[in-house]
mmCIF file of C-alpha atoms in Angstrom:
data_model
loop_
_atom_site.group_PDB
_atom_site.id
_atom_site.type_symbol
_atom_site.label_atom_id
_atom_site.label_comp_id
_atom_site.label_asym_id
_atom_site.label_seq_id
_atom_site.Cartn_x
_atom_site.Cartn_y
_atom_site.Cartn_z
ATOM 1 C CA MET Z 1 -8.517 -33.573 20.230
ATOM 2 C CA ALA Z 2 -9.990 -30.122 18.394
ATOM 3 C CA ASP Z 3 -9.361 -28.509 22.314
ATOM 4 C CA ILE Z 4 -5.580 -29.760 21.749
ATOM 5 C CA ARG Z 5 -5.907 -27.997 18.093
ATOM 6 C CA LYS Z 6 -6.856 -24.496 18.807
ATOM 7 C CA THR Z 7 -4.518 -24.725 22.049
ATOM 8 C CA ALA Z 8 -1.326 -25.094 19.698
ATOM 9 C CA LYS Z 9 -3.201 -22.441 17.364
ATOM 10 C CA VAL Z 10 -3.256 -20.109 20.199
ATOM 11 C CA VAL Z 11 0.146 -20.857 21.667
ATOM 12 C CA LEU Z 12 1.611 -20.305 17.822
ATOM 13 C CA ARG Z 13 -0.422 -16.915 17.610
ATOM 14 C CA VAL Z 14 1.607 -15.374 20.995
ATOM 15 C CA LEU Z 15 4.753 -17.167 19.974
ATOM 16 C CA ALA Z 16 4.775 -14.968 16.821
ATOM 17 C CA LEU Z 17 3.253 -11.920 18.086
ATOM 18 C CA VAL Z 18 6.295 -11.851 20.848
ATOM 19 C CA GLY Z 19 8.924 -12.910 18.085
ATOM 20 C CA LEU Z 20 7.540 -10.059 15.603
ATOM 21 C CA GLN Z 21 7.667 -7.731 19.303
ATOM 22 C CA LEU Z 22 11.171 -8.951 19.756
ATOM 23 C CA MET Z 23 12.381 -7.713 16.142
ATOM 24 C CA LEU Z 24 10.830 -4.678 16.817
ATOM 25 C CA LEU Z 25 12.406 -4.057 20.204
ATOM 26 C CA ASN Z 26 15.997 -5.188 18.934
ATOM 27 C CA PRO Z 27 16.567 -2.320 16.926
ATOM 28 C CA ALA Z 28 15.968 0.549 19.422
ATOM 29 C CA GLN Z 29 17.975 -1.597 21.818
ATOM 30 C CA ALA Z 30 21.257 -1.791 19.607
ATOM 31 C CA ASP Z 31 20.665 2.176 19.126
ATOM 32 C CA GLN Z 32 20.322 2.199 23.265
ATOM 33 C CA GLU Z 33 23.457 0.270 22.974
ATOM 34 C CA GLU Z 34 25.883 2.755 20.345
ATOM 35 C CA ALA Z 35 24.874 5.630 22.430
ATOM 36 C CA ASN Z 36 26.617 4.225 25.220
ATOM 37 C CA ARG Z 37 29.481 2.358 24.079
ATOM 38 C CA LEU Z 38 32.943 3.397 25.581
ATOM 39 C CA ALA Z 39 35.749 4.523 23.535
ATOM 40 C CA VAL Z 40 38.904 3.819 24.418
ATOM 41 C CA GLU Z 41 41.787 6.407 23.326
ATOM 42 C CA GLY Z 42 45.473 5.290 22.755
ATOM 43 C CA ILE Z 43 47.509 3.092 20.681
ATOM 44 C CA SER Z 44 45.944 1.218 18.013
ATOM 45 C CA ALA Z 45 46.331 -0.817 15.090
ATOM 46 C CA SER Z 46 45.277 0.438 11.739
ATOM 47 C CA LEU Z 47 45.041 -0.892 8.291
ATOM 48 C CA GLY Z 48 48.563 -0.647 6.121
ATOM 49 C CA GLU Z 49 50.901 -0.550 9.431
ATOM 50 C CA ASP Z 50 53.175 -3.610 8.703
ATOM 51 C CA GLU Z 51 54.937 -3.161 12.373
ATOM 52 C CA PRO Z 52 53.464 -2.772 15.521
ATOM 53 C CA ARG Z 53 54.160 -0.379 17.657
ATOM 54 C CA VAL Z 54 56.079 -0.692 20.048
ATOM 55 C CA LEU Z 55 56.033 -0.017 24.528
ATOM 56 C CA TYR Z 56 59.122 0.591 25.060
ATOM 57 C CA ILE Z 57 59.706 0.458 29.708
ATOM 58 C CA LEU Z 58 62.627 1.899 31.294
ATOM 59 C CA PRO Z 59 63.187 1.748 34.827
ATOM 60 C CA TRP Z 60 63.319 5.057 37.074
ATOM 61 C CA GLN Z 61 65.242 4.235 39.578
ATOM 62 C CA ALA Z 62 68.465 2.396 39.682
ATOM 63 C CA PRO Z 63 68.363 -1.188 41.048
ATOM 64 C CA SER Z 64 68.765 -1.457 45.250
ATOM 65 C CA LEU Z 65 70.867 -4.174 44.934
ATOM 66 C CA PRO Z 66 74.448 -4.617 43.538
ATOM 67 C CA LYS Z 67 76.072 -6.009 40.352
ATOM 68 C CA ARG Z 68 76.983 -9.748 40.705
ATOM 69 C CA PRO Z 69 80.220 -10.564 40.205
ATOM 70 C CA ARG Z 70 81.192 -12.539 37.022
ATOM 71 C CA ALA Z 71 83.690 -15.247 36.913
ATOM 72 C CA ASP Z 72 85.299 -14.031 33.071
ATOM 73 C CA LEU Z 73 85.346 -15.864 29.849
ATOM 74 C CA ASN Z 74 87.938 -17.996 28.782
ATOM 75 C CA ASP Z 75 88.685 -16.210 25.428
ATOM 76 C CA GLU Z 76 90.439 -19.294 24.093
ATOM 77 C CA ALA Z 77 88.533 -22.521 23.019
ATOM 78 C CA PRO Z 78 90.643 -24.835 20.995
ATOM 79 C CA GLU Z 79 87.636 -27.295 20.513
ATOM 80 C CA LEU Z 80 86.820 -25.122 18.687
ATOM 81 C CA VAL Z 81 88.936 -24.400 15.900
ATOM 82 C CA ARG Z 82 90.216 -28.309 16.313
ATOM 83 C CA PRO Z 83 89.768 -29.525 12.534
ATOM 84 C CA VAL Z 84 86.990 -32.376 12.456
#
């Protein structure tokens, strides 16, 4: 039973040392990540902008297919002017 307690104490000490090392190494890794961080330039939203920016995509070539013929719309709609 005494051997188990000694082993448990040793394991806890090792885990505590490993935990301290991890806590001390994390700031160094965070500095490296900030140094390696990439920036992307372009459109970005900022605080105070009420309307989003819009990207309009316009065709650079005329369509290759001809327009399809369409039927004329009926200008007379008697069902719309009929009383209810």
